[in-house]
Amino acid sequence: MRDFYGVALDCPLMLGTAQYPSPAIMERAFRASGASVATVSLRREAGGGQEFWRLVESLGVRVLPNTAGCHSVKEAVTTARMAREVFATSWIKLEVIGHADTLQPDPFGLVEAARILCAEGFEVFPYCTEDLVLAERLVDAGCRVLMPWGAPIGTGLGLVNPYGLRALRAQFPEVALVVDAGLGLPSQAAAAMEMGYDGVLLNTAVAKAADPVEMARAFGLAVQAGAAAHGAGPMPPREMAAPSTPLIGKAWLE
Amino acid sequence: MRITVNDEPREVSAATLAEALDELGFGAARIATAVNGGFVPATARAGHRLAEGDRLEVLAPMQGG
């Protein structure tokens, strides 16, 4: 059984804490989703940070701080160090952004930052692509969890490269894999779980839904359904039709 | 002395980072600090002397995805 640096999660849903209409709706969305993990960030203290932290603590979930918005290795590493102190966890969602429009990770900076942080005892959750060679380098750097994107952050396009995600799953049977970013619908989260992924991480799809609480509940159900389906061993697809109702005993009615 | 705190110019009389945080009202808040781009852990704040023109960053938990 794959886990997250020794931690088994009750629910494979990881939910972001940004962009909700209100803190109260965020809290209700978390409870409705059953999510086990909340992602958070570090920003300049402008008055709201302490209150926000009390709310997150009251959710009773694990916290996964991110290095969102970092474009250089130095920035990401420093942010991770600060996050470890503030949130009292070695978990870090490592983002090193390489492209302004697509928010595609910088694979070279990501590997370098992952190497530094793993050596310092961090438990790194790298936001990466489905590239197999990048994944190999991240595992070599010490990562035991990989978080490939489904689609660019905030797009809601779903799993744009299912072939690549399946290949990654097949290539790294020992590594916990989480589809992070780009999900828009619960069916896409279910599809990731059906592929054998160990979790999904999303934010915008819930926070920007017309009813975030109901959408959170839908995602919670979807990851459960997808995980159960994977465990149940899906039938192999085939091109030709095959009748499911027995032909034996069919009446002659011509 | 004059320093910047989260990019805002501030005048502080404190000699160390720990004293400056008290003076600026961050007291017991859950924050992390960096001076001139480098992380200064909480345990090192009392021994970290500030200099004129230092750039202090005070970061706190915030919403994130």
XYZ file of N, CA, C and O in Angstrom, chain A residues 16-18 39-45 49-50 52-53 57 66 74 78 81-82 85-88 93 95 201 203, chain B residues 6-7 26 28-34 36-43 45 57-65:
224
model
N -7.626 22.732 -1.770
C -7.030 24.047 -1.542
C -7.930 24.921 -0.691
O -9.127 24.646 -0.522
N -7.356 25.992 -0.164
C -8.096 26.862 0.755
C -8.346 28.250 0.169
O -8.845 29.132 0.857
N -8.019 28.450 -1.116
C -8.097 29.791 -1.715
C -9.373 29.977 -2.530
O -10.002 29.007 -2.958
N -4.301 22.473 1.471
C -3.106 23.197 1.037
C -3.219 24.649 1.474
O -4.301 25.237 1.474
N -2.082 25.189 1.869
C -2.012 26.570 2.367
C -0.750 27.215 1.815
O 0.103 26.530 1.237
N -0.648 28.520 1.985
C 0.543 29.215 1.499
C 1.069 30.152 2.576
O 0.502 30.247 3.672
N 2.135 30.831 2.251
C 2.723 31.847 3.126
C 2.741 33.148 2.348
O 3.250 33.188 1.220
N 2.218 34.180 2.948
C 2.260 35.493 2.310
C 2.545 36.542 3.373
O 2.452 36.261 4.568
N 2.878 37.762 2.916
C 3.145 38.841 3.862
C 1.960 39.021 4.808
O 0.818 39.079 4.357
N 2.270 39.106 6.100
C 1.209 39.269 7.098
C 0.570 40.642 6.925
O 1.229 41.667 7.052
N -3.771 36.660 8.585
C -3.085 35.374 8.639
C -3.395 34.543 9.864
O -3.583 33.327 9.782
N -3.483 35.213 11.017
C -3.661 34.457 12.268
C -5.065 33.858 12.349
O -5.248 32.721 12.764
N -6.998 33.168 9.775
C -7.075 32.101 8.776
C -6.480 30.808 9.342
O -7.038 29.726 9.190
N -5.347 30.948 10.040
C -4.693 29.762 10.577
C -5.575 29.057 11.608
O -5.668 27.833 11.645
N -6.757 25.186 11.386
C -6.526 24.250 12.501
C -7.814 23.585 12.945
O -7.838 22.402 13.291
N 2.447 25.216 0.430
C 3.001 25.243 -0.924
C 4.045 26.349 -1.079
O 4.211 27.204 -0.205
N 15.947 29.434 -5.367
C 16.234 30.097 -4.091
C 14.939 30.512 -3.389
O 14.754 30.269 -2.198
N 13.711 28.886 0.125
C 13.531 29.770 1.289
C 12.087 29.719 1.774
O 11.824 29.649 2.987
N 11.503 26.540 3.721
C 12.084 26.595 5.069
C 11.187 27.401 6.014
O 10.993 27.038 7.177
N 10.665 28.512 5.491
C 9.795 29.357 6.317
C 8.480 28.627 6.619
O 7.953 28.703 7.723
N 8.681 26.074 9.409
C 8.629 26.654 10.752
C 7.207 27.083 11.126
O 6.725 26.797 12.227
N 6.540 27.764 10.201
C 5.210 28.299 10.516
C 4.185 27.179 10.709
O 3.366 27.223 11.618
N 4.225 26.172 9.842
C 3.178 25.148 9.867
C 3.596 23.884 10.622
O 2.805 22.944 10.745
N 4.833 23.871 11.107
C 5.323 22.740 11.904
C 5.111 21.405 11.187
O 4.636 20.428 11.780
N 4.518 21.199 -0.627
C 4.140 21.103 -2.038
C 5.070 22.048 -2.787
O 4.954 23.261 -2.662
N 6.483 23.966 -5.686
C 6.190 24.548 -6.996
C 7.355 25.441 -7.379
O 7.731 26.334 -6.620
N -5.548 16.574 -6.052
C -5.463 17.851 -5.349
C -6.129 18.904 -6.226
O -5.794 19.018 -7.407
N -8.524 22.880 -6.168
C -8.965 24.061 -5.435
C -10.053 24.802 -6.212
O -11.199 24.891 -5.807
N 8.069 44.143 4.947
C 7.139 43.773 3.858
C 7.021 44.903 2.834
O 5.927 45.284 2.426
N 8.178 45.430 2.478
C 8.297 46.457 1.439
C 7.820 47.847 1.865
O 7.789 48.752 1.045
N 4.270 42.184 16.247
C 4.065 40.797 15.813
C 4.154 39.815 16.988
O 3.795 38.646 16.836
N 3.492 37.465 19.551
C 3.374 36.002 19.597
C 2.745 35.430 18.334
O 2.358 34.271 18.318
N 2.639 36.233 17.280
C 1.958 35.759 16.067
C 2.705 34.597 15.427
O 3.923 34.453 15.596
N 1.959 33.770 14.726
C 2.549 32.642 13.990
C 3.081 33.192 12.664
O 2.313 33.380 11.708
N 4.354 33.490 12.647
C 4.977 34.103 11.469
C 6.333 33.454 11.201
O 6.884 32.762 12.064
N 6.838 33.682 10.001
C 8.224 33.321 9.690
C 8.897 34.571 9.133
O 8.241 35.416 8.517
N 10.198 34.655 9.359
C 10.892 35.881 8.978
C 12.078 35.609 8.051
O 12.734 34.570 8.138
N 12.304 36.589 7.177
C 13.499 36.581 6.338
C 14.088 37.987 6.357
O 13.350 38.978 6.403
N 16.776 40.335 4.222
C 17.530 40.461 2.955
C 17.474 39.173 2.126
O 18.466 38.737 1.547
N 16.293 38.552 2.129
C 16.074 37.378 1.279
C 16.469 36.055 1.890
O 16.256 35.011 1.285
N 17.050 36.071 3.080
C 17.471 34.813 3.717
C 16.608 34.513 4.938
O 16.326 35.402 5.749
N 16.191 33.256 5.078
C 15.349 32.831 6.205
C 16.101 33.005 7.510
O 17.252 32.589 7.636
N 15.443 33.615 8.496
C 16.003 33.676 9.850
C 15.052 32.899 10.764
O 13.943 33.359 11.044
N 15.445 31.705 11.213
C 14.560 30.893 12.054
C 14.227 31.608 13.361
O 14.993 32.461 13.828
N 13.108 31.223 13.950
C 12.655 31.852 15.195
C 13.738 31.794 16.271
O 13.939 32.756 17.014
N 14.448 30.663 16.310
C 15.467 30.485 17.353
C 16.654 31.432 17.168
O 17.421 31.652 18.107
N 16.310 34.652 16.016
C 15.882 36.059 15.947
C 16.531 36.932 17.023
O 16.886 38.076 16.768
N 11.138 40.556 5.837
C 9.875 39.977 5.364
C 9.243 39.220 6.524
O 9.906 38.411 7.185
N 7.984 39.497 6.772
C 7.233 38.812 7.832
C 6.063 38.104 7.165
O 5.137 38.742 6.661
N 6.155 36.777 7.128
C 5.143 35.988 6.406
C 4.249 35.220 7.376
O 4.691 34.798 8.442
N 3.009 35.037 6.958
C 2.015 34.371 7.806
C 1.218 33.379 6.968
O 1.230 33.443 5.736
N 0.484 32.470 7.642
C -0.358 31.527 6.904
C -1.372 32.272 6.034
O -1.937 33.277 6.456
N -1.571 31.755 4.845
C -2.515 32.390 3.929
C -3.170 31.312 3.066
O -2.679 30.186 2.981
N -4.287 31.675 2.454
C -5.000 30.745 1.579
C -4.084 30.297 0.443
O -3.299 31.103 -0.072
N -4.209 29.046 0.053
C -3.366 28.550 -1.038
C -3.953 27.298 -1.666
O -4.784 26.615 -1.069
N -3.508 27.022 -2.885
C -4.024 25.867 -3.626
C -2.948 24.844 -3.891
O -1.837 24.947 -3.407
